[in-house]
Short mmCIF file of C-alpha atoms in Angstrom, two decimals:
data_model
loop_
_atom_site.label_atom_id
_atom_site.label_comp_id
_atom_site.label_asym_id
_atom_site.label_seq_id
_atom_site.Cartn_x
_atom_site.Cartn_y
_atom_site.Cartn_z
CA MET A 1270 -0.13 -0.25 0.45
CA LEU A 1271 2.83 1.87 0.84
CA ASP A 1272 4.10 1.45 -2.53
CA GLN A 1273 2.20 2.48 -4.81
CA PRO A 1274 1.62 7.07 -3.61
CA GLN A 1275 5.56 6.07 -3.97
CA ASN A 1276 5.60 4.70 -7.86
CA SER A 1277 2.52 6.80 -8.88
CA ASN A 1278 5.74 9.78 -7.23
CA SER A 1279 7.96 8.98 -9.41
CA ASP A 1280 6.23 8.04 -12.79
CA GLN A 1281 5.22 11.94 -12.35
CA SER A 1282 8.17 13.30 -11.79
CA GLY A 1283 9.61 10.73 -15.18
CA SER A 1284 6.64 11.79 -17.17
CA MET A 1285 7.25 15.47 -16.09
CA ALA A 1286 11.55 15.26 -17.38
CA GLN A 1287 10.21 14.00 -20.31
CA ASN A 1288 7.82 16.26 -20.95
CA PHE A 1289 10.63 19.23 -20.76
CA LEU A 1290 12.05 16.77 -22.80
CA GLU A 1291 10.28 16.77 -25.82
CA PRO A 1292 10.18 17.67 -29.67
CA GLY A 1293 10.96 21.54 -29.95
CA VAL A 1294 12.05 22.66 -26.45
CA PRO A 1295 15.54 24.54 -28.61
CA VAL A 1296 18.93 22.85 -27.54
CA ILE A 1297 22.21 23.92 -28.80
CA ARG A 1298 24.44 21.36 -30.47
CA GLY A 1299 27.70 22.45 -31.52
CA VAL A 1300 28.33 26.46 -32.32
CA ASN A 1301 25.05 28.73 -31.13
CA TRP A 1302 26.42 30.89 -34.82
CA SER A 1303 23.15 33.05 -34.25
CA GLY A 1304 23.99 33.85 -30.60
CA PHE A 1305 27.58 34.88 -31.89
CA LEU A 1306 26.51 36.76 -34.98
CA ALA A 1307 24.44 39.08 -32.64
CA LEU A 1308 26.57 39.40 -30.03
CA TYR A 1309 29.10 40.05 -33.67
CA TRP A 1310 26.37 43.79 -34.17
CA LYS A 1311 25.83 44.19 -31.49
CA GLU A 1312 30.48 44.96 -30.98
CA VAL A 1313 30.63 46.57 -34.76
CA ARG A 1314 27.35 48.69 -34.26
CA ARG A 1315 28.67 50.25 -30.84
CA PHE A 1316 31.98 52.06 -32.77
CA LEU A 1317 29.39 52.63 -35.95
CA LYS A 1318 27.27 54.15 -34.35
CA VAL A 1319 30.82 56.78 -33.25
CA GLN A 1320 32.08 56.53 -36.30
CA LEU A 1321 33.57 59.19 -36.17
CA GLN A 1322 35.57 59.43 -33.20
CA THR A 1323 36.30 55.15 -33.76
CA VAL A 1324 37.26 55.47 -37.30
CA TRP A 1325 37.44 58.77 -38.93
CA ALA A 1326 39.34 60.31 -36.62
CA PRO A 1327 42.25 57.72 -35.84
CA SER A 1328 42.28 57.54 -39.91
CA ILE A 1329 43.44 61.42 -40.09
CA THR A 1330 45.32 61.03 -37.16
CA THR A 1331 47.86 58.49 -39.04
CA LEU A 1332 47.11 60.16 -42.16
CA LEU A 1333 48.12 63.57 -39.79
CA PHE A 1334 51.73 61.00 -38.86
CA LEU A 1335 52.32 60.71 -42.23
CA VAL A 1336 52.44 64.66 -43.43
CA ILE A 1337 54.24 65.53 -40.99
CA PHE A 1338 57.23 63.30 -40.74
CA SER A 1339 57.89 63.23 -45.53
CA VAL A 1340 56.54 67.57 -45.39
CA ALA A 1341 57.25 69.76 -42.86
CA LEU A 1342 60.46 67.53 -41.97
CA GLY A 1343 61.50 68.02 -44.25
CA ARG A 1344 62.45 63.84 -45.31
CA GLY A 1345 60.78 63.48 -48.48
CA ASP A 1346 64.13 63.28 -50.31
CA HIS A 1347 65.48 60.47 -48.14
CA ALA A 1348 65.07 56.84 -48.58
CA VAL A 1349 65.09 54.37 -46.21
CA MET A 1350 65.64 49.99 -48.07
CA GLY A 1351 65.85 51.87 -50.96
CA VAL A 1352 62.93 53.77 -51.54
CA PRO A 1353 61.40 56.88 -50.44
CA PHE A 1354 61.09 57.41 -46.94
CA ALA A 1355 56.92 58.48 -47.41
CA ASP A 1356 56.39 54.60 -49.11
CA PHE A 1357 58.58 53.67 -46.48
CA ILE A 1358 56.55 54.45 -43.44
CA ALA A 1359 52.81 54.57 -44.87
CA PRO A 1360 52.69 51.08 -44.81
CA GLY A 1361 53.81 50.39 -40.85
CA LEU A 1362 51.62 53.75 -40.16
CA ILE A 1363 48.22 51.69 -41.46
CA CYS A 1364 48.86 48.59 -39.73
CA MET A 1365 50.07 50.62 -36.42
CA GLY A 1366 46.77 52.94 -36.89
CA MET A 1367 44.89 48.93 -36.92
CA LEU A 1368 46.51 47.29 -34.20
CA GLN A 1369 45.96 50.51 -31.09
CA ASN A 1370 42.67 50.34 -33.18
CA ALA A 1371 41.03 46.82 -32.08
CA PHE A 1372 43.16 47.29 -29.08
CA ALA A 1373 41.27 50.53 -27.45
CA ASN A 1374 37.34 48.05 -29.50
CA SER A 1375 38.12 44.80 -27.23
CA SER A 1376 39.64 46.81 -24.30
CA PHE A 1377 36.06 48.19 -23.94
CA SER A 1378 33.81 46.16 -23.58
CA LEU A 1379 34.15 44.47 -20.61
CA LEU A 1380 35.10 47.08 -19.05
CA VAL A 1381 32.05 49.61 -19.54
CA GLY A 1382 30.20 45.79 -18.34
CA LYS A 1383 31.00 45.90 -15.00
CA ILE A 1384 31.38 50.19 -14.33
CA GLN A 1385 28.12 50.44 -15.66
CA GLY A 1386 26.71 47.44 -14.09
CA THR A 1387 25.92 45.97 -17.72
CA ILE A 1388 28.74 42.63 -17.53
CA VAL A 1389 25.34 40.61 -17.38
CA ASP A 1390 24.58 41.30 -20.96
CA TYR A 1391 27.83 38.75 -22.01
CA LEU A 1392 27.42 36.47 -18.90
CA MET A 1393 23.62 36.02 -19.10
CA PRO A 1394 23.35 35.02 -23.37
CA PRO A 1395 23.79 31.36 -24.41
CA LEU A 1396 27.38 31.71 -25.87
CA SER A 1397 30.32 29.31 -25.02
CA VAL A 1398 33.49 31.19 -23.63
CA GLY A 1399 35.10 30.32 -26.45
CA GLU A 1400 32.18 32.62 -28.93
CA LEU A 1401 32.27 35.66 -26.27
CA LEU A 1402 35.70 35.40 -26.53
CA ALA A 1403 35.71 35.27 -31.00
CA GLY A 1404 32.69 37.41 -30.89
CA LEU A 1405 34.67 40.07 -29.77
CA VAL A 1406 37.94 39.29 -31.61
CA ALA A 1407 36.21 39.70 -34.36
CA SER A 1408 34.62 43.82 -33.67
CA SER A 1409 37.57 44.22 -32.48
CA VAL A 1410 39.94 43.01 -35.80
CA THR A 1411 36.57 44.07 -38.26
CA ARG A 1412 37.49 48.50 -36.47
CA ALA A 1413 41.23 48.02 -37.08
CA ALA A 1414 40.28 46.64 -40.56
CA MET A 1415 37.59 49.90 -41.54
CA VAL A 1416 40.87 51.84 -40.10
CA GLY A 1417 43.97 50.24 -41.84
CA LEU A 1418 41.35 50.44 -45.21
CA ALA A 1419 40.41 54.26 -45.05
CA VAL A 1420 43.99 55.09 -44.52
CA TRP A 1421 45.25 53.64 -47.31
CA LEU A 1422 42.39 55.54 -49.58
CA ALA A 1423 43.90 57.90 -48.18
CA MET A 1424 47.71 57.59 -48.69
CA ALA A 1425 46.59 56.56 -52.52
CA LEU A 1426 45.20 59.27 -52.98
CA TRP A 1427 47.39 61.34 -50.95
CA PRO A 1428 50.85 62.94 -53.82
CA GLY A 1429 54.47 61.68 -53.88
CA VAL A 1430 52.79 58.22 -52.22
CA ASP A 1431 52.62 54.42 -53.56
CA VAL A 1432 50.75 52.66 -51.40
CA SER A 1433 50.41 49.80 -54.38
CA ILE A 1434 50.44 46.30 -53.08
CA ASN A 1435 52.65 43.64 -53.62
CA HIS A 1436 52.06 40.55 -52.29
CA TRP A 1437 48.76 40.62 -50.61
CA TRP A 1438 49.28 37.02 -48.82
CA ALA A 1439 50.79 39.58 -46.07
CA VAL A 1440 49.05 42.14 -45.90
CA ILE A 1441 46.07 40.34 -45.36
CA TRP A 1442 48.10 37.77 -42.92
CA PHE A 1443 49.90 40.10 -41.08
CA GLY A 1444 46.91 43.03 -40.35
CA LEU A 1445 44.70 39.96 -39.55
CA MET A 1446 48.09 38.47 -37.03
CA GLY A 1447 48.68 42.23 -35.71
CA SER A 1448 44.91 43.31 -35.17
CA VAL A 1449 43.94 39.62 -33.48
CA MET A 1450 47.21 39.85 -31.18
CA LEU A 1451 45.82 44.28 -29.53
CA ALA A 1452 42.35 42.54 -29.27
CA LEU A 1453 43.49 40.18 -27.00
CA LEU A 1454 45.36 42.16 -25.20
CA GLY A 1455 42.73 44.43 -25.32
CA VAL A 1456 40.31 42.16 -23.45
CA LEU A 1457 43.09 40.54 -21.47
CA THR A 1458 43.10 44.55 -19.99
CA SER A 1459 38.97 44.39 -20.18
CA ILE A 1460 38.70 42.48 -18.27
CA TRP A 1461 41.72 43.10 -15.67
CA ALA A 1462 41.06 46.54 -15.32
CA GLU A 1463 38.60 48.01 -13.01
CA LYS A 1464 38.06 51.20 -13.98
CA PHE A 1465 38.77 53.78 -16.83
CA ASP A 1466 42.22 55.07 -15.79
CA HIS A 1467 44.06 51.60 -15.50
CA ALA A 1468 41.98 50.82 -19.16
CA ALA A 1469 44.40 54.54 -20.26
CA ALA A 1470 47.37 52.57 -18.36
CA VAL A 1471 47.89 50.41 -20.44
CA THR A 1472 47.60 51.86 -23.65
CA ASN A 1473 49.43 55.22 -22.80
CA PHE A 1474 52.69 52.23 -21.10
CA VAL A 1475 52.64 49.66 -22.74
CA VAL A 1476 50.37 49.67 -26.54
CA ALA A 1477 52.11 53.39 -26.94
CA PRO A 1478 55.33 53.35 -26.64
CA ALA A 1479 55.43 49.86 -28.83
CA ALA A 1480 53.48 50.98 -31.55
CA LEU A 1481 56.33 53.71 -31.91
CA LEU A 1482 59.06 52.11 -31.04
CA SER A 1483 58.72 49.74 -33.44
CA GLY A 1484 59.90 50.71 -36.89
CA THR A 1485 57.49 52.64 -38.24
CA PHE A 1486 59.22 55.70 -38.60
CA TYR A 1487 62.75 54.18 -39.28
CA SER A 1488 64.89 50.76 -40.71
CA ILE A 1489 66.65 48.90 -37.15
CA ASP A 1490 69.28 48.07 -39.15
CA LYS A 1491 70.23 51.82 -38.20
CA LEU A 1492 70.27 50.74 -34.94
CA ALA A 1493 72.59 50.63 -32.49
CA PRO A 1494 73.20 46.28 -31.31
CA ALA A 1495 71.14 46.92 -28.24
CA PHE A 1496 68.38 48.92 -29.69
CA GLN A 1497 68.48 46.07 -32.40
CA ALA A 1498 67.44 43.34 -30.00
CA ILE A 1499 64.62 45.39 -27.62
CA SER A 1500 63.81 45.56 -31.80
CA HIS A 1501 63.60 42.16 -31.87
CA ALA A 1502 61.38 41.30 -28.84
CA ASN A 1503 58.84 43.89 -29.45
CA PRO A 1504 55.72 41.42 -31.43
CA PHE A 1505 54.43 45.03 -32.85
CA PHE A 1506 57.44 45.27 -34.60
CA TYR A 1507 57.00 41.40 -36.46
CA ALA A 1508 52.97 43.27 -37.17
CA ILE A 1509 54.52 46.11 -39.10
CA SER A 1510 57.68 44.55 -40.71
CA GLY A 1511 55.31 41.77 -42.48
CA PHE A 1512 52.96 44.49 -42.95
CA ARG A 1513 55.15 46.76 -44.61
CA TYR A 1514 56.87 44.32 -47.24
CA GLY A 1515 53.06 43.30 -47.95
CA PHE A 1516 53.49 46.22 -49.96
CA LEU A 1517 58.09 46.86 -50.60
CA GLY A 1518 58.73 43.62 -51.03
CA GLU A 1519 61.11 44.30 -47.90
CA ALA A 1520 61.28 43.30 -45.08
CA ASP A 1521 63.57 44.56 -41.80
CA SER A 1522 62.83 40.29 -40.89
CA PRO A 1523 62.99 36.59 -42.31
CA VAL A 1524 58.78 37.78 -43.04
CA PHE A 1525 58.26 32.92 -42.03
CA VAL A 1526 60.17 34.16 -38.42
CA GLY A 1527 57.81 37.32 -37.69
CA SER A 1528 55.10 35.06 -38.69
CA LEU A 1529 55.79 32.26 -36.59
CA ILE A 1530 56.28 34.67 -33.84
CA LEU A 1531 52.57 36.64 -34.13
CA LEU A 1532 50.94 32.92 -34.19
CA LEU A 1533 52.34 31.48 -31.22
CA ILE A 1534 51.73 34.90 -29.07
CA ASN A 1535 48.14 34.53 -30.33
CA ILE A 1536 47.67 31.10 -29.48
CA ALA A 1537 49.46 32.64 -26.36
CA LEU A 1538 46.79 34.77 -25.09
CA ALA A 1539 43.70 32.47 -27.02
CA ALA A 1540 44.24 30.28 -24.64
CA LEU A 1541 44.56 33.17 -21.06
CA CYS A 1542 41.62 34.88 -22.10
CA TYR A 1543 39.50 31.79 -22.21
CA ILE A 1544 41.60 30.77 -18.87
CA LEU A 1545 40.68 34.55 -16.89
CA LEU A 1546 36.72 34.16 -19.45
CA LYS A 1547 36.42 30.91 -18.25
CA LYS A 1548 37.38 31.06 -13.89
CA GLY A 1549 35.09 34.63 -14.97
CA TRP A 1550 37.82 36.43 -12.64
CA LYS A 1551 36.90 40.39 -11.56
CA ILE A 1552 33.78 39.40 -13.75
CA LYS A 1553 31.68 37.87 -11.94
CA SER A 1554 33.19 37.63 -8.66
#
C-alpha cells in the first residue's frame, strides 16, 4: 500500500522530465552561430554609432603622421630600404593605426559593462567562453580593418606616396595577426581593469610606446645592436615589418619567423583570455 504512492510520484516526476525533453524545446548543439553573430553585430554597431570618433578620427590622425614626417620635417628626399621615405613609413602607419584601434575596441567592451553594471549582458546569453571571446575579437578586427582601409585610401590619394600592394597574402596575414594580437590584449585589459584609468594606463605605457618603437618610422638596421635586440623583443615590430613587406617586398626581419612568432603569441594570449573568462576572474565576483 505504501509502495503505490511512491511509484505514482516517480511516474509523475518521470513524465515531467520527459516533458522538458520533448521535441520543440530549443537545444544548442555545436557552435551557437546565432548568438555569436548577435554579439558580433552588437559590438560592430556600437563603434559604428560613433564612427567619426572610432574610424575617421584615427584615420586622419594617422595621415597627419605621414604629412608631418614626409613634408613638414623635410624628409621627402630621403630613401630607406631603397624606397622614398614616405613610401617606407606609409605601410607602417597603416598597420600601427590598425593595431591601436583593435586594442581600443576590445579594451572597452567588458570594462564599460563592469563599470555600468551591464556585464550581465555578456554573461547571461547562451554563449560559450570561446564564442564570447571570438565575438569580441572579431568585432575589434573589423574596426581595425575599417581604419586600415580608410588610411590606405587616403594615402593612395595623397600625392607623392605609393601604397601599391605587392604581396596580398602578407598584408592580409600580418594585418590579421597583428589586429588579433592587440584585440586579445585589449580583452585581457578589460578583464583586469576596474576603471577607465587602468585601461588608459595600459594604452599610454604599453601599447603606445610599443607601437612608436616598432620600426614604423625607421629601419632597425641603423640602430645600435642593443636597440636592435630590444626591437626584436617587441611583437609590434614583426607585425609592422611583415605588413610593410606586403607593400615594398622588403622587410627588416625574416617574414616566416615573424609570422610564426605572431601566431604563437596569439595562441598564448587566446588561451590566457579563455582561462580567465572561464574562471570569471574580476568579472563574476
